[in-house]
XYZ file of C-alpha atoms in Angstrom:
508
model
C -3.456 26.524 -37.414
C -5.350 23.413 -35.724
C -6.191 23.939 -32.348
C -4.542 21.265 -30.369
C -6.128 20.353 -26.728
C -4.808 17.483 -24.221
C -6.914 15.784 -21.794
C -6.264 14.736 -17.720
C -8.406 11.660 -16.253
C -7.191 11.871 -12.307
C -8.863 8.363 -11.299
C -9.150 9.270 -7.686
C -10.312 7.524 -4.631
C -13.530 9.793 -3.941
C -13.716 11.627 -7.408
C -13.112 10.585 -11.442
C -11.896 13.646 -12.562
C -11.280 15.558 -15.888
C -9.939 18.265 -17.572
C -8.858 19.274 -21.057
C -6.243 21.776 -21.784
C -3.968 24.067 -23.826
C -0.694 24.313 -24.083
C -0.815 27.592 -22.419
C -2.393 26.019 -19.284
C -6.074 26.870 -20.127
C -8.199 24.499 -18.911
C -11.395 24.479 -21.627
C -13.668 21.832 -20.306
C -13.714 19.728 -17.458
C -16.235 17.539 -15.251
C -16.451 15.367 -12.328
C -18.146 11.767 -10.840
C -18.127 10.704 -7.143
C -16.651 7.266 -7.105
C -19.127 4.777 -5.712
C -18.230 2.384 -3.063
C -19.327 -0.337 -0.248
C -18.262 -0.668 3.125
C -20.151 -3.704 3.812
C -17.966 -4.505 7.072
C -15.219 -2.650 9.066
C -12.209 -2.485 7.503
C -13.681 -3.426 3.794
C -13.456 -0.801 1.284
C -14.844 -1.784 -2.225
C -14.595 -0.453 -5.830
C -15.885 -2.341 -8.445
C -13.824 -1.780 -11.854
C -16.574 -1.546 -13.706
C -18.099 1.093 -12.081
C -15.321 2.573 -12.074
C -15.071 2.900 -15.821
C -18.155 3.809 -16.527
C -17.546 6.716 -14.380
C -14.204 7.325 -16.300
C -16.221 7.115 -19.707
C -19.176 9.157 -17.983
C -17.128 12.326 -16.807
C -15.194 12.070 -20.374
C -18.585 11.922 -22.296
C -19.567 15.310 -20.476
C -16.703 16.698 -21.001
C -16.444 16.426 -25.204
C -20.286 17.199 -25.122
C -19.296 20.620 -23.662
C -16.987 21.075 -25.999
C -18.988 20.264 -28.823
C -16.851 20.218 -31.955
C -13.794 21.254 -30.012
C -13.700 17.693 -28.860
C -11.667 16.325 -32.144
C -9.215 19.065 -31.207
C -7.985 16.547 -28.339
C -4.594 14.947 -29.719
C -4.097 12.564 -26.693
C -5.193 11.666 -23.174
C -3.337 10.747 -20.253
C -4.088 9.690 -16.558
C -3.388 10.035 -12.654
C -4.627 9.029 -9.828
C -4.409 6.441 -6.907
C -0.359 5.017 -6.609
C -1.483 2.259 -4.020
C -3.657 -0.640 -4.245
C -3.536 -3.407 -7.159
C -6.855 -4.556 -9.048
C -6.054 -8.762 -10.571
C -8.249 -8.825 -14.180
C -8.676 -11.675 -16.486
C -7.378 -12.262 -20.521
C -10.594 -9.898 -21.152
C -9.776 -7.069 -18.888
C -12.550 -8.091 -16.623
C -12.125 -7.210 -13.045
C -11.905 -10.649 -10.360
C -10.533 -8.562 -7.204
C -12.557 -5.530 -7.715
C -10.234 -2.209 -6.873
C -8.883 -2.800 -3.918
C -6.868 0.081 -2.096
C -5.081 0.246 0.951
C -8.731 1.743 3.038
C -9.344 -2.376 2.124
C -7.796 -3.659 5.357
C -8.118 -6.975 4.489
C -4.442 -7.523 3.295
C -3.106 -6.217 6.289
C -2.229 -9.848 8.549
C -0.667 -10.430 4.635
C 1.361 -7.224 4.734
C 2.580 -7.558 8.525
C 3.989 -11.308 7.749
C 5.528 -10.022 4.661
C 7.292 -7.551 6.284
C 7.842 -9.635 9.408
C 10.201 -11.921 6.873
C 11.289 -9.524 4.401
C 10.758 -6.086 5.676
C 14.567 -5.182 5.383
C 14.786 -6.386 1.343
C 11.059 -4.343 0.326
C 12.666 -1.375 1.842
C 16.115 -1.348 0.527
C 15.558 -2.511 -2.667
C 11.990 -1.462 -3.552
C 12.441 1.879 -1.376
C 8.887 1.421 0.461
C 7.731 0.528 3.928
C 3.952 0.102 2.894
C 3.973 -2.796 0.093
C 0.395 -2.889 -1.154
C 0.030 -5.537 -4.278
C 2.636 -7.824 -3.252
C 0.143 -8.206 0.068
C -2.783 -8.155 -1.951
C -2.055 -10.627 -4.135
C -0.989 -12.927 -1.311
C -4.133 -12.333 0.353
C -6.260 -13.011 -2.787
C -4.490 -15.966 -3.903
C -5.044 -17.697 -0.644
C -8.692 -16.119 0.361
C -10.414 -16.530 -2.989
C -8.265 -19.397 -4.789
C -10.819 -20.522 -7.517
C -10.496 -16.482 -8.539
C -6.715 -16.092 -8.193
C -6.903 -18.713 -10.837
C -8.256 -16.545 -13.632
C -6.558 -13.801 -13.106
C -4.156 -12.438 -16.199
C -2.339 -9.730 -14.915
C -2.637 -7.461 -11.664
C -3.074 -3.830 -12.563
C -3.076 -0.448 -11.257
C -6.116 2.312 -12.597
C -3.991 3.847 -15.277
C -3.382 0.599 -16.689
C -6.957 -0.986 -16.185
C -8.553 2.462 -17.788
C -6.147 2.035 -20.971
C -6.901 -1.630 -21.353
C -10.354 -1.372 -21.236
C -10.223 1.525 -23.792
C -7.772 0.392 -26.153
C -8.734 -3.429 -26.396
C -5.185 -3.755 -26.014
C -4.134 -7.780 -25.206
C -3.264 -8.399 -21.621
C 0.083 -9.402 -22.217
C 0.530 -5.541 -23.343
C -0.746 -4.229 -19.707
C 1.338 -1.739 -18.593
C 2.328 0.477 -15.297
C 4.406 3.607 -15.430
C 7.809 4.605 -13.874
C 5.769 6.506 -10.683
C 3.634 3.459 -9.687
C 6.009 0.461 -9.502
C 6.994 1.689 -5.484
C 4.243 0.718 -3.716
C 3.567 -2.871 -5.706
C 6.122 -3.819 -3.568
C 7.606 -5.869 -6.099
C 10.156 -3.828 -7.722
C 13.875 -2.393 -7.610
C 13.384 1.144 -7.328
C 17.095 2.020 -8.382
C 16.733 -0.092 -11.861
C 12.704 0.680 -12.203
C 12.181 -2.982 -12.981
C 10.355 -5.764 -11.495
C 12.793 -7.016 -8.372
C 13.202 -11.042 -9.430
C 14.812 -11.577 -5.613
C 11.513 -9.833 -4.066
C 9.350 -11.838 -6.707
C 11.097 -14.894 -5.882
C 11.186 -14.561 -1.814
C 7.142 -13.377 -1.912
C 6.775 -15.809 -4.565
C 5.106 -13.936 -7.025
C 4.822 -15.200 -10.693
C 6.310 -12.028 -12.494
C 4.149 -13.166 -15.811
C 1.285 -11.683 -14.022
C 2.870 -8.463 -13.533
C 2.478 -5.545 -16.589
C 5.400 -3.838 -18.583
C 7.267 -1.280 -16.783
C 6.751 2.210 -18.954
C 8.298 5.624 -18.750
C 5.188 8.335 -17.724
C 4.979 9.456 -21.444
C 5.249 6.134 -23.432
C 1.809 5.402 -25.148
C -0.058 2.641 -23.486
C -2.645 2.290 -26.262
C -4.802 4.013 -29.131
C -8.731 5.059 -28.146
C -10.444 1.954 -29.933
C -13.232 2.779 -32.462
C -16.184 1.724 -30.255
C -15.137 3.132 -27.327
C -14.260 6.321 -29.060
C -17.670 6.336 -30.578
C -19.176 6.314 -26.927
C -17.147 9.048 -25.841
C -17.843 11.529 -28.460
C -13.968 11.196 -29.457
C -11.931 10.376 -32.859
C -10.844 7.044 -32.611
C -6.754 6.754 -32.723
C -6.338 8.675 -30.010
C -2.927 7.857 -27.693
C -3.970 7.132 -24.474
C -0.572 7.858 -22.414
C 0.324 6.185 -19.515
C 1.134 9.196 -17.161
C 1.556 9.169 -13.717
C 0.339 8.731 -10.199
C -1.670 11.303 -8.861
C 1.213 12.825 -6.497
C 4.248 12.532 -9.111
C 1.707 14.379 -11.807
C 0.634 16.943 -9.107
C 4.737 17.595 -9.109
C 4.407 17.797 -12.584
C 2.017 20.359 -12.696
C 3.524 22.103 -9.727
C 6.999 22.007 -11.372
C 8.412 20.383 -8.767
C 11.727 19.759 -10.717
C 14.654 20.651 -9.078
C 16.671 18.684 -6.751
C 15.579 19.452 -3.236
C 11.537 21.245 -4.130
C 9.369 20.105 -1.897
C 4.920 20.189 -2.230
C 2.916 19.263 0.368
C -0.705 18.416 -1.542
C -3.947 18.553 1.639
C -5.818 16.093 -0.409
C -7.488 12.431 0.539
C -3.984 11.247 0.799
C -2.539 14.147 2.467
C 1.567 13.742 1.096
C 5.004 15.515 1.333
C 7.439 14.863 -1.910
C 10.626 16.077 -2.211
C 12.591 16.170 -5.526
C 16.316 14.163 -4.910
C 18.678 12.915 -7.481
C 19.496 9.555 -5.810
C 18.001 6.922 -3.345
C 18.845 7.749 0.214
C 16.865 6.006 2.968
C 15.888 6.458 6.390
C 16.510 2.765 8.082
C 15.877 4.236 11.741
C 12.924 6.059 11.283
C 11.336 4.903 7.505
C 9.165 8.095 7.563
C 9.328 8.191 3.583
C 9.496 6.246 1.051
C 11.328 6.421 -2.634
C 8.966 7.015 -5.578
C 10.129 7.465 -9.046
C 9.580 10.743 -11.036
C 8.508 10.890 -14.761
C 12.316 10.293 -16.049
C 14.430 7.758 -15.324
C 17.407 9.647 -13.880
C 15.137 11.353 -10.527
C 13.235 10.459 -7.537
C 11.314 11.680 -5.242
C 11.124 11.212 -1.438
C 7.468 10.866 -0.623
C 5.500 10.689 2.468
C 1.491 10.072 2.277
C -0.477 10.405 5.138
C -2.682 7.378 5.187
C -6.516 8.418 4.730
C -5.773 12.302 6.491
C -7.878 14.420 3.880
C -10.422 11.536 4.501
C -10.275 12.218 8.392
C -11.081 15.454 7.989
C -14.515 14.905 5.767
C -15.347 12.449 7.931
C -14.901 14.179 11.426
C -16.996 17.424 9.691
C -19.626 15.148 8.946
C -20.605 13.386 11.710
C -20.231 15.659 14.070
C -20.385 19.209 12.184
C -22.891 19.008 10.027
C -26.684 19.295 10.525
C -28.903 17.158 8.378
C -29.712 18.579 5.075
C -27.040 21.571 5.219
C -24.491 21.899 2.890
C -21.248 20.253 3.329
C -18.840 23.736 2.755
C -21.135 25.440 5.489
C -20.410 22.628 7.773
C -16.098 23.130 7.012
C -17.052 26.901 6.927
C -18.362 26.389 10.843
C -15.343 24.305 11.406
C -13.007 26.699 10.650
C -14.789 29.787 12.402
C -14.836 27.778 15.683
C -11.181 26.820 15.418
C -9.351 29.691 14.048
C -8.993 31.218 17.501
C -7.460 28.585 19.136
C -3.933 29.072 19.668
C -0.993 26.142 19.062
C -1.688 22.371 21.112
C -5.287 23.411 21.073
C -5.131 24.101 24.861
C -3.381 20.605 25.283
C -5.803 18.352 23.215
C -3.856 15.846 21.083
C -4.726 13.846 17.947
C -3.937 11.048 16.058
C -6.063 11.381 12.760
C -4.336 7.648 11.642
C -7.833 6.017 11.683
C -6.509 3.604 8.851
C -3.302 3.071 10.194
C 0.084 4.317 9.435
C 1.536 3.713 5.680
C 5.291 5.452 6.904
C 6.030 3.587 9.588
C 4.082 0.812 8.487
C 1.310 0.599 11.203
C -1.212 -1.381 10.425
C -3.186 -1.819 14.548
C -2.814 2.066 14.594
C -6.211 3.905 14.791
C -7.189 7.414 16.143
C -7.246 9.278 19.206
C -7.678 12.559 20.841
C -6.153 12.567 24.113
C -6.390 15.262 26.939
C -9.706 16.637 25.921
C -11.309 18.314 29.078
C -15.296 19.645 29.556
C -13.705 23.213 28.509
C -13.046 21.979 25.065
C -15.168 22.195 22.221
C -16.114 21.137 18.658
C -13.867 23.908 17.305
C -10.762 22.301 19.386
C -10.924 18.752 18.261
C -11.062 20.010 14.332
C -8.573 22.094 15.401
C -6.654 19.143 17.151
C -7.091 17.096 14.015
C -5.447 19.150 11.656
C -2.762 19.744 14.035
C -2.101 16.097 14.105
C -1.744 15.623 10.505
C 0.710 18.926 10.584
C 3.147 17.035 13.531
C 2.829 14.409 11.108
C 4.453 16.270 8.377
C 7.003 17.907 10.751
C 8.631 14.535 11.696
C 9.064 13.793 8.411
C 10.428 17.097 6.798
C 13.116 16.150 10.119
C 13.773 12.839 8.354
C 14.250 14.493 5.120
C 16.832 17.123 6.708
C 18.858 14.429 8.058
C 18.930 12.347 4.971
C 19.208 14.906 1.908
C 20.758 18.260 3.941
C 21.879 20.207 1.161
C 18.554 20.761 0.373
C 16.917 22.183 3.506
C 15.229 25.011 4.007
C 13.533 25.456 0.707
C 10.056 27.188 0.413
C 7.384 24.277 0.222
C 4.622 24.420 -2.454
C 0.902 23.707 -1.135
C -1.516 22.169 -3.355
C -4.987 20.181 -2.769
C -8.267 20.672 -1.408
C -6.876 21.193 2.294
C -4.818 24.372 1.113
C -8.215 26.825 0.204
C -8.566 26.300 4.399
C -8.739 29.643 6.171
C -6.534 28.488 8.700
C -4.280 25.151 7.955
C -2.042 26.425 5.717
C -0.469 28.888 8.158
C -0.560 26.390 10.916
C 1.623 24.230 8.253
C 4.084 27.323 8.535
C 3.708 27.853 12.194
C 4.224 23.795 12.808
C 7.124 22.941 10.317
C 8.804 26.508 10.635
C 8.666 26.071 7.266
C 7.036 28.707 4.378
C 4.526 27.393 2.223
C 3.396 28.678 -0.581
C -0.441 28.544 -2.131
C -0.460 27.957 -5.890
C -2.613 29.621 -8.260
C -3.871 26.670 -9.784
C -5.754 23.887 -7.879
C -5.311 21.806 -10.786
C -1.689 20.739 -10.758
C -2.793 17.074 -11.085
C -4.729 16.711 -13.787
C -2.855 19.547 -15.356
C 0.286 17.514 -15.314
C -1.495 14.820 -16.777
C -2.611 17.021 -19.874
C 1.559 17.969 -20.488
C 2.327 14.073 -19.900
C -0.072 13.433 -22.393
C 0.783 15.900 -24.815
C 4.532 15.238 -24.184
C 3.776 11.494 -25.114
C 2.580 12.866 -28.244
C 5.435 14.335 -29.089
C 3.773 17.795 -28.858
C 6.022 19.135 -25.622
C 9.981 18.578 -25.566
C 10.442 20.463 -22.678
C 8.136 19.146 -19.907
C 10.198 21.265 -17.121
C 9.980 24.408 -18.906
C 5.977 24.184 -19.793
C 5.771 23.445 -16.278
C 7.745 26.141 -14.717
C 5.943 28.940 -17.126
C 2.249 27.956 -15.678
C 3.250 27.246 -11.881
C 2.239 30.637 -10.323
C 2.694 31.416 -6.617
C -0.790 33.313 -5.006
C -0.045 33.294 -1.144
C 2.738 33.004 0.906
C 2.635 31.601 4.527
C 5.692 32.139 6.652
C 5.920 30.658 9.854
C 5.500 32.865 13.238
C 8.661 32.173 15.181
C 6.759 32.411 19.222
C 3.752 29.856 17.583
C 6.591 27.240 16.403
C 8.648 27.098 19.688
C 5.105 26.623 21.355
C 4.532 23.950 19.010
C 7.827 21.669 19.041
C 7.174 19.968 22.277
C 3.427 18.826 20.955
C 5.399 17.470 17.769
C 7.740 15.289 20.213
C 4.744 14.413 22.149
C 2.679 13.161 19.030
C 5.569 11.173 17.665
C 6.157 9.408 21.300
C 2.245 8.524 21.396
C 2.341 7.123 17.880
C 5.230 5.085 19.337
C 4.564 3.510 22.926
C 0.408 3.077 22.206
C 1.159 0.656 19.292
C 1.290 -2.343 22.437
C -2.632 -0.937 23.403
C -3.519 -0.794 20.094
C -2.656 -3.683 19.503
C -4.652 -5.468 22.082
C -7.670 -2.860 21.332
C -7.740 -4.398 18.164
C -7.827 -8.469 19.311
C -10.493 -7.785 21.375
């Protein structure tokens, strides 16, 4: 019998990642490629798409050379990665905007008007508080007019990758089911571009790609690129899904009412819920759509938190020419004695701003530090923060969806191998969390998407379920989360009443 394998591409913000699989969740090959980017200015974050492919084709290219002839075992590929930020490209598939994502602060006076006048409508119909494209492409059509004008279509990474690969025309651009939320432009409940929100932000919808289910084919590997790649041309490249829906994928986060909380760039909360029900008071989540078209999931993303935490180790943890895991091994060795409120040091790690509440004059602070505190309390402070952060929102979630609280949450992402943050999630929350086996779960759920979209895997659920293993549980220590609950109030009221100072920081 042929061997059949199924490849993952997670286009992330920091990393192009990929991985190639079996059916019985074997990952054969993989390989990875920083992203490269300039930060020519505060508040400008830049990614140009072409780098970004060639890393895409790079990592792939490494990845069929290590398999050798193994490599025309690969029946399809599918993709993940970054859910917010838009990228406008011309009839060619050339990039005009460059990537921009929401660390590129330059939409922001965009976004704040746009919610200013239609705040209410983006939330209620398109089930998000952060609108990223809709703002984009507002700021881009007015900033850089001669541009705007040759732009096609505006794009997210999945759909850019598979253009550029397939040679597909631009009117065939597409974006998948799990994306649509954070254009801003769409009705979450019929997962189709919104025509009142396109109307009132007037946005021309032509410019806009096909809405897609996660496992519809969004193009065939063209010969030339195939050739470069090491790869039979023909292959389906399937749209799959954001990197947080395709992490629940390969968690098996499936049933109404799972929740996964992945410690990653984007640090995020999802919880699985059969029907759109929002918070209007508090808007600490958003709606995202799942890979069918009957789910959703209520998703909170941390703006920037995994981020934070590199960058605080970096510049003020780690001695030139040592290795970076040293530098988080220090961290945690200095911090894992200090108990709960880190002997009353506070942080805000928000040093982009807040995506839910929409916050964009938010920016960090640690608050109440004294000469008897050291480096080990402000990581410790830091991780806290992001952990209060969570906490108010699993509250949302309990008020919103309550007949499906108290569920075990699954714990995925490069902030869950920490020595001491996953138990502080328990101890915070009061929740259990539980450490998967598999560190994978994104680009793994991208390898069953793809095989599922070629027609390989009926059961998506049931492949998923079979390779989701649980390695460590975490259960929360009853004395550390009563100490804690007054911090939690205490970091939601700061986020709250410094907004005015921020504010005014910020006009300075």
């Amino acid at each position: 019998m042929k061997e059949k394998l199924y490849m993952g591409v997670d286009l992330g913000t920091s990393f192009i990642k990929t991985g190639v699989y079996s059916l019985d969740g074997r990952l054969h090959a993989g390989w990875s490629e920083p992203v490269k980017d300039e930060r020519p200015a505060p508040g400008v974050f830049l990614q140009h798409g072409e780098e970004l492919y060639r890393a895409v084709c790079s990592c792939i290219a490494h990845t069929t050379e290590s398999l050798g002839q193994r490599a025309g075992s690969i029946e399809a590929i599918a993709f993940t990665g970054q859910m917010a930020g838009s990228m406008g490209v011309d009839e060619d598939w050339n990039d005009v905007t460059t990537w921009s994502c929401t660390l590129d602060g330059r939409y922001f006076p965009y976004a704040d008007r746009q919610r200013e006048q239609f705040g209410r409508e983006l939330f209620e119909i398109g089930g998000t508080n952060a609108p990223v494209m809709c703002a984009k492409y507002a700021w881009f059509k007015e900033a850089f007019p001669e541009k705007h004008k040759h732009i096609a279509k505006y794009v997210m990474l999945n759909g850019y990758i598979i253009g550029k690969m397939s040679n597909i025309p631009i009117d065939e651009a597409k974006i998948d089911y799990s994306l649509i939320t954070w254009t801003g432009l769409s009705d979450i409940r019929t997962r189709q571009w919104s025509q009142q929100i396109c109307r009132d932000l007037e946005v021309d919808s032509f410019i806009l790609p096909q809405i897609v289910s996660c496992t519809a084919i969004g193009g065939y590997l063209s010969g030339e690129t195939a050739k470069q790649l090491g790869l039979p041309a023909g292959i389906p490249l399937v749209a799959g899904a954001g990197d947080k829906v395709s992490g629940c994928t390969g968690a098996a986060v499936f049933d109404d009412g799972d929740l996964i909380f992945e410690a990653a760039s984007y640090g995020a909360v999802s919880c699985r819920v059969p029907e759109v029900r929002l918070d209007l008071e508090r808007r600490n989540y958003d709606i995202i759509g799942s890979i069918d078209a009957e789910s959703y999931y209520a998703h909170k993303y941390i703006q920037g938190s995994g981020i934070t935490i590199d960058w605080f180790v970096e510049n003020f943890l780690q001695e030139t020419g040592t290795d970076k895991k040293e530098a988080f091994k220090k961290a945690e060795e200095l911090a894992e004695k200090i108990g709960p409120g880190s002997e009353k040091l506070i942080s805000i790690g928000l040093l982009g701003g807040s995506a839910m509440p929409f916050d964009s004059e938010m920016k960090g602070l640690f608050m109440g530090h004294t000469w008897n505190h050291g480096k080990g309390h402000f990581y410790h402070a830091l991780l806290e923060g992001f952990s209060y952060d969570l906490a108010l929102t699993l509250d949302s979630l309990k008020k919103q969806y309550p007949e499906y609280t108290g569920k075990q949450i699954k714990l995925i992402g490069g902030g869950a191998k920490s020595t001491i943050w996953p138990q502080m999630l328990a101890d915070v929350t009061g929740c259990e969390f539980a450490r998967l086996g598999r560190g994978d779960a994104a680009l793994w759920g991208a390898a069953i998407l793809a095989a599922a979209g070629a027609g390989e895997v009926k059961d998506i659920k049931a492949l998923a379920k079979e390779h989701a293993e649980v390695k460590t549980l975490f259960r929360p220590d009853k004395e550390k989360h009563r100490q804690y609950k007054p911090y939690i109030k205490l970091y939601e009221s700061f986020t709250q009443k410094l907004h005015p100072l921020y504010t005014q920081l910020n006009t300075q």
